[in-house]
Amino acid sequence: MAASDPLDVAYSTMVISIIVISIVLSLKLMRWLEKRHYHQVILKVRSKREKSLNDMKQVMDVIKTMGTFQTKIDHELLLSLRDLCKSIKNGDVSASYILHAYMDKALEATKKFNCITEFLPECQMGLLKLHPMNKGLLYGIPISIKDNINCKGHASTCGLKKFLNKIVDEDCVIVQVLKKQGAIPFVKTNVPQTLFSYECSNPIYGQTVNPLDTKRTCGGSSGGEAALIAAGGSILGIGTDVGGSIRFPAAFCGICGFKPTASRLSKKGLTVNTTGQRTVESSVGPLARDVDSLAYCMKALLCEEMFELDPNVPPMPFDDMIYTAIKPMKIGYFENDSYWIPSPSMKRAVLETKQLLTDAGHTLISFTPPKMFYAMNEIIFQGLLADSGSTFLENLKGDIIDPHISAQVSAYALPRVMKKLLYLILKPFFLQSPRVAAGFKAILGIGSVKELWKHHIAVMAYRDEYMNAWKHQQIEVLLCPSIGPAFKIGYAGKLSAASSGMIIFNLLNFPAGVVPVTRVTEDDERQLMNYTGYINDIWDRTFKEAVTGGVDLPISVQCVALPWQDELCLRFMKEVERLVNLKKIT
């Protein structure tokens, strides 16, 4: 056989090289054009938001020309939700005045902290539709709602390109019920991209910051809600919680937030991006400045209208007798869950609250959460990442990636063989950093339907084990840490495992809420210098950096009850709040 002509070989090599280079350049060009187009789309959406906020401002400019606008604003906006409802119904103040007062405050807040994604101009029509003979429990109350809660005529973006121009044609059930009760939704609020982060930032609307310290995050994913309420721009907000997404931002911003039992309130009509995930339960719930406002909102929502619109919601009206009971409670408590060691301020918050409750005549019993390492790594993380993160990545296809979730994206995007290799490399160092090593195992996902079914069985078994431990201790409710203080911006995306104390109650489907009880002290800060956490691994060191320098920032505790005992959980939260407030004035 004759040898190949060197010129022919060189020519063939050159042709192949040109083809390969052309393909690479074409792909890069397509990607560049795609990004350029997306940037243009984002600019249009931002321009639309600016117009929306300008429309809001123009409404306020007209209102202010009437001359009497500022006479009552400070007094009326300090009222609790229940008192404000009473004031409007009695005619002491008009619903129109209150709506415009909160619009004014909301504009001021979003200018400083970037809370609002969209003004809902139909709120003006909502005022005209208020019926003086049919005054619902929330008659005339302006309400802010999280971006992913569907409102007719508006998009629910979740910070994602795929939802940008999908205008919904119907209010979700929660919004329908709010309107039926006389509430007036007036703005939508910002969220992190994908909703799977407690850093409130996305490429469309940007970063929402904490009103108490603009160098820190307001939390997420209901971050815009918490920031707006903390800044005085809303009296009541509606958020969602699939791993602490109501409780994180409420705690970081020093307000109250409540995650009900998952199906206690309707989730019909929400925009979500992980519909097939079943390990941890998502909930819709309220955020407000005080616990009584949360309870009043729950009472308003748990009505015949909701039960008719969504038959999946059990017809259980709010039980005032449980919420207002005054008998002493048997309360379990723990300082840490043995998976994430609290900061000194978090630990002090629990111990001081425990003492207040003991002094008030309640019985406090030490409680140990069972098998938290197993629960986090074998149950929660593997369940959330059963598909190895493929759905998460699919939702981001063609999107600009927010830098705060880039670490998640990079880890999930690794080929399975690389994920396996990283786990095997880290496995020998298990004793030095067991949580990190186990985390890499979790992102391998669940390999088959058979294994997924086994996982479902394991979830149910763990829930039973936790509830059996609860019943064995004969406790009614549980007091435990809420993470804090608010993290410095840029840290939340590196500390997803710090959610253990929050997400465990989504796994268990227990109602849970947060109540601010104290603030970080100089002594807390000094003790933090010696913090080593679980094992002084990279997560512990990163957490220490995230919370350092938080003197005077709020610290909350978390209050928990068994499934369907939402009123009891709120009653417990109210008692904690009462005792803390009593301590302040004595």
CSV table of N, CA and C in Angstrom, one decimal, residues 30-39 41-42 45-46 156-165 192-195 201-205 273 391-403 405-406 409:
chain,number,residue,atom,x,y,z
A,30,MET,N,-23.0,32.2,18.6
A,30,MET,CA,-24.4,32.0,19.0
A,30,MET,C,-24.7,32.3,20.4
A,31,ARG,N,-23.7,31.9,21.3
A,31,ARG,CA,-23.9,32.1,22.7
A,31,ARG,C,-23.8,33.6,23.0
A,32,TRP,N,-22.9,34.3,22.3
A,32,TRP,CA,-22.7,35.8,22.4
A,32,TRP,C,-24.0,36.5,22.0
A,33,LEU,N,-24.5,36.0,20.9
A,33,LEU,CA,-25.8,36.7,20.4
A,33,LEU,C,-26.9,36.4,21.3
A,34,GLU,N,-27.0,35.2,21.9
A,34,GLU,CA,-28.0,34.8,22.8
A,34,GLU,C,-27.9,35.7,24.1
A,35,LYS,N,-26.7,35.9,24.6
A,35,LYS,CA,-26.5,36.7,25.8
A,35,LYS,C,-26.8,38.2,25.4
A,36,ARG,N,-26.4,38.6,24.2
A,36,ARG,CA,-26.7,40.0,23.8
A,36,ARG,C,-28.2,40.2,23.8
A,37,HIS,N,-28.9,39.2,23.2
A,37,HIS,CA,-30.4,39.4,23.1
A,37,HIS,C,-31.0,39.4,24.5
A,38,TYR,N,-30.5,38.5,25.4
A,38,TYR,CA,-31.0,38.4,26.8
A,38,TYR,C,-30.8,39.8,27.5
A,39,HIS,N,-29.6,40.3,27.3
A,39,HIS,CA,-29.3,41.6,27.9
A,39,HIS,C,-30.3,42.7,27.5
A,41,VAL,N,-33.4,42.0,26.5
A,41,VAL,CA,-34.6,41.7,27.1
A,41,VAL,C,-34.7,42.2,28.5
A,42,ILE,N,-33.5,42.0,29.3
A,42,ILE,CA,-33.5,42.5,30.6
A,42,ILE,C,-33.6,44.0,30.7
A,45,VAL,N,-37.2,44.8,30.4
A,45,VAL,CA,-37.9,44.5,31.7
A,45,VAL,C,-37.6,45.5,32.7
A,46,ARG,N,-36.3,45.9,32.8
A,46,ARG,CA,-36.0,47.0,33.8
A,46,ARG,C,-36.6,48.3,33.5
A,156,SER,N,-44.6,36.2,36.9
A,156,SER,CA,-43.9,35.7,38.1
A,156,SER,C,-42.6,35.1,37.7
A,157,THR,N,-41.5,35.9,37.8
A,157,THR,CA,-40.3,35.6,37.1
A,157,THR,C,-39.4,34.6,37.8
A,158,CYS,N,-39.5,34.5,39.1
A,158,CYS,CA,-38.5,33.7,39.9
A,158,CYS,C,-37.1,34.1,39.6
A,159,GLY,N,-36.9,35.3,39.0
A,159,GLY,CA,-35.6,35.7,38.6
A,159,GLY,C,-35.0,35.0,37.4
A,160,LEU,N,-35.9,34.3,36.6
A,160,LEU,CA,-35.4,33.5,35.5
A,160,LEU,C,-35.9,34.0,34.2
A,161,LYS,N,-35.0,33.8,33.2
A,161,LYS,CA,-35.4,34.2,31.8
A,161,LYS,C,-36.6,33.5,31.3
A,162,LYS,N,-36.8,32.2,31.6
A,162,LYS,CA,-37.9,31.4,31.1
A,162,LYS,C,-39.2,31.9,31.5
A,163,PHE,N,-39.3,32.7,32.6
A,163,PHE,CA,-40.7,33.2,33.0
A,163,PHE,C,-40.9,34.7,32.7
A,164,LEU,N,-39.9,35.3,32.1
A,164,LEU,CA,-39.9,36.8,31.9
A,164,LEU,C,-41.2,37.3,31.3
A,165,ASN,N,-41.6,36.7,30.2
A,165,ASN,CA,-42.7,37.3,29.4
A,165,ASN,C,-43.9,36.4,29.5
A,192,PRO,N,-34.4,35.7,45.0
A,192,PRO,CA,-33.2,35.2,44.4
A,192,PRO,C,-33.5,34.4,43.1
A,193,GLN,N,-32.6,34.4,42.2
A,193,GLN,CA,-32.7,33.6,41.0
A,193,GLN,C,-33.0,32.1,41.3
A,194,THR,N,-34.0,31.5,40.8
A,194,THR,CA,-34.4,30.1,41.0
A,194,THR,C,-35.2,29.9,42.3
A,195,LEU,N,-35.2,30.9,43.2
A,195,LEU,CA,-35.7,30.8,44.6
A,195,LEU,C,-35.0,29.9,45.5
A,201,SER,N,-31.0,38.0,45.2
A,201,SER,CA,-30.4,38.7,44.1
A,201,SER,C,-30.7,37.9,42.8
A,202,ASN,N,-30.9,38.6,41.7
A,202,ASN,CA,-31.1,38.0,40.4
A,202,ASN,C,-30.6,38.9,39.3
A,203,PRO,N,-30.3,38.4,38.1
A,203,PRO,CA,-29.8,39.3,37.0
A,203,PRO,C,-30.8,40.3,36.5
A,204,ILE,N,-32.1,40.1,36.8
A,204,ILE,CA,-33.2,40.9,36.2
A,204,ILE,C,-33.3,42.2,37.0
A,205,TYR,N,-33.6,42.0,38.3
A,205,TYR,CA,-33.9,43.1,39.2
A,205,TYR,C,-32.8,43.5,40.2
A,273,ASN,N,-40.3,26.2,40.4
A,273,ASN,CA,-39.3,25.7,39.4
A,273,ASN,C,-38.9,24.3,39.7
A,391,THR,N,-32.8,19.5,36.9
A,391,THR,CA,-33.9,20.4,36.8
A,391,THR,C,-33.5,21.8,37.1
A,392,PHE,N,-32.7,22.0,38.1
A,392,PHE,CA,-32.2,23.3,38.5
A,392,PHE,C,-31.4,23.9,37.3
A,393,LEU,N,-30.6,23.1,36.7
A,393,LEU,CA,-29.8,23.6,35.6
A,393,LEU,C,-30.6,23.8,34.3
A,394,GLU,N,-31.6,23.0,34.1
A,394,GLU,CA,-32.5,23.2,33.0
A,394,GLU,C,-33.3,24.5,33.1
A,395,ASN,N,-33.7,24.9,34.3
A,395,ASN,CA,-34.4,26.1,34.5
A,395,ASN,C,-33.5,27.3,34.2
A,396,LEU,N,-32.2,27.1,34.2
A,396,LEU,CA,-31.2,28.2,34.0
A,396,LEU,C,-30.7,28.2,32.6
A,397,LYS,N,-31.2,27.3,31.7
A,397,LYS,CA,-30.7,27.2,30.4
A,397,LYS,C,-30.8,28.5,29.6
A,398,GLY,N,-29.6,28.9,29.1
A,398,GLY,CA,-29.6,30.2,28.3
A,398,GLY,C,-29.7,31.4,29.1
A,399,ASP,N,-29.6,31.3,30.5
A,399,ASP,CA,-29.8,32.4,31.4
A,399,ASP,C,-28.4,33.0,31.7
A,400,ILE,N,-28.4,34.2,32.2
A,400,ILE,CA,-27.3,34.8,32.9
A,400,ILE,C,-27.3,34.3,34.3
A,401,ILE,N,-26.2,33.8,34.8
A,401,ILE,CA,-26.2,33.2,36.1
A,401,ILE,C,-25.8,34.2,37.2
A,402,ASP,N,-26.7,34.4,38.2
A,402,ASP,CA,-26.4,35.3,39.2
A,402,ASP,C,-25.2,34.8,40.0
A,403,PRO,N,-24.2,35.7,40.3
A,403,PRO,CA,-23.0,35.2,41.0
A,403,PRO,C,-23.2,34.5,42.3
A,405,ILE,N,-25.4,32.3,43.0
A,405,ILE,CA,-25.7,30.9,42.9
A,405,ILE,C,-24.7,30.1,42.0
A,406,SER,N,-23.6,30.8,41.6
A,406,SER,CA,-22.6,30.2,40.7
A,406,SER,C,-22.0,29.0,41.3
A,409,VAL,N,-24.4,26.1,40.7
A,409,VAL,CA,-24.4,25.8,39.3
A,409,VAL,C,-23.2,25.0,38.9
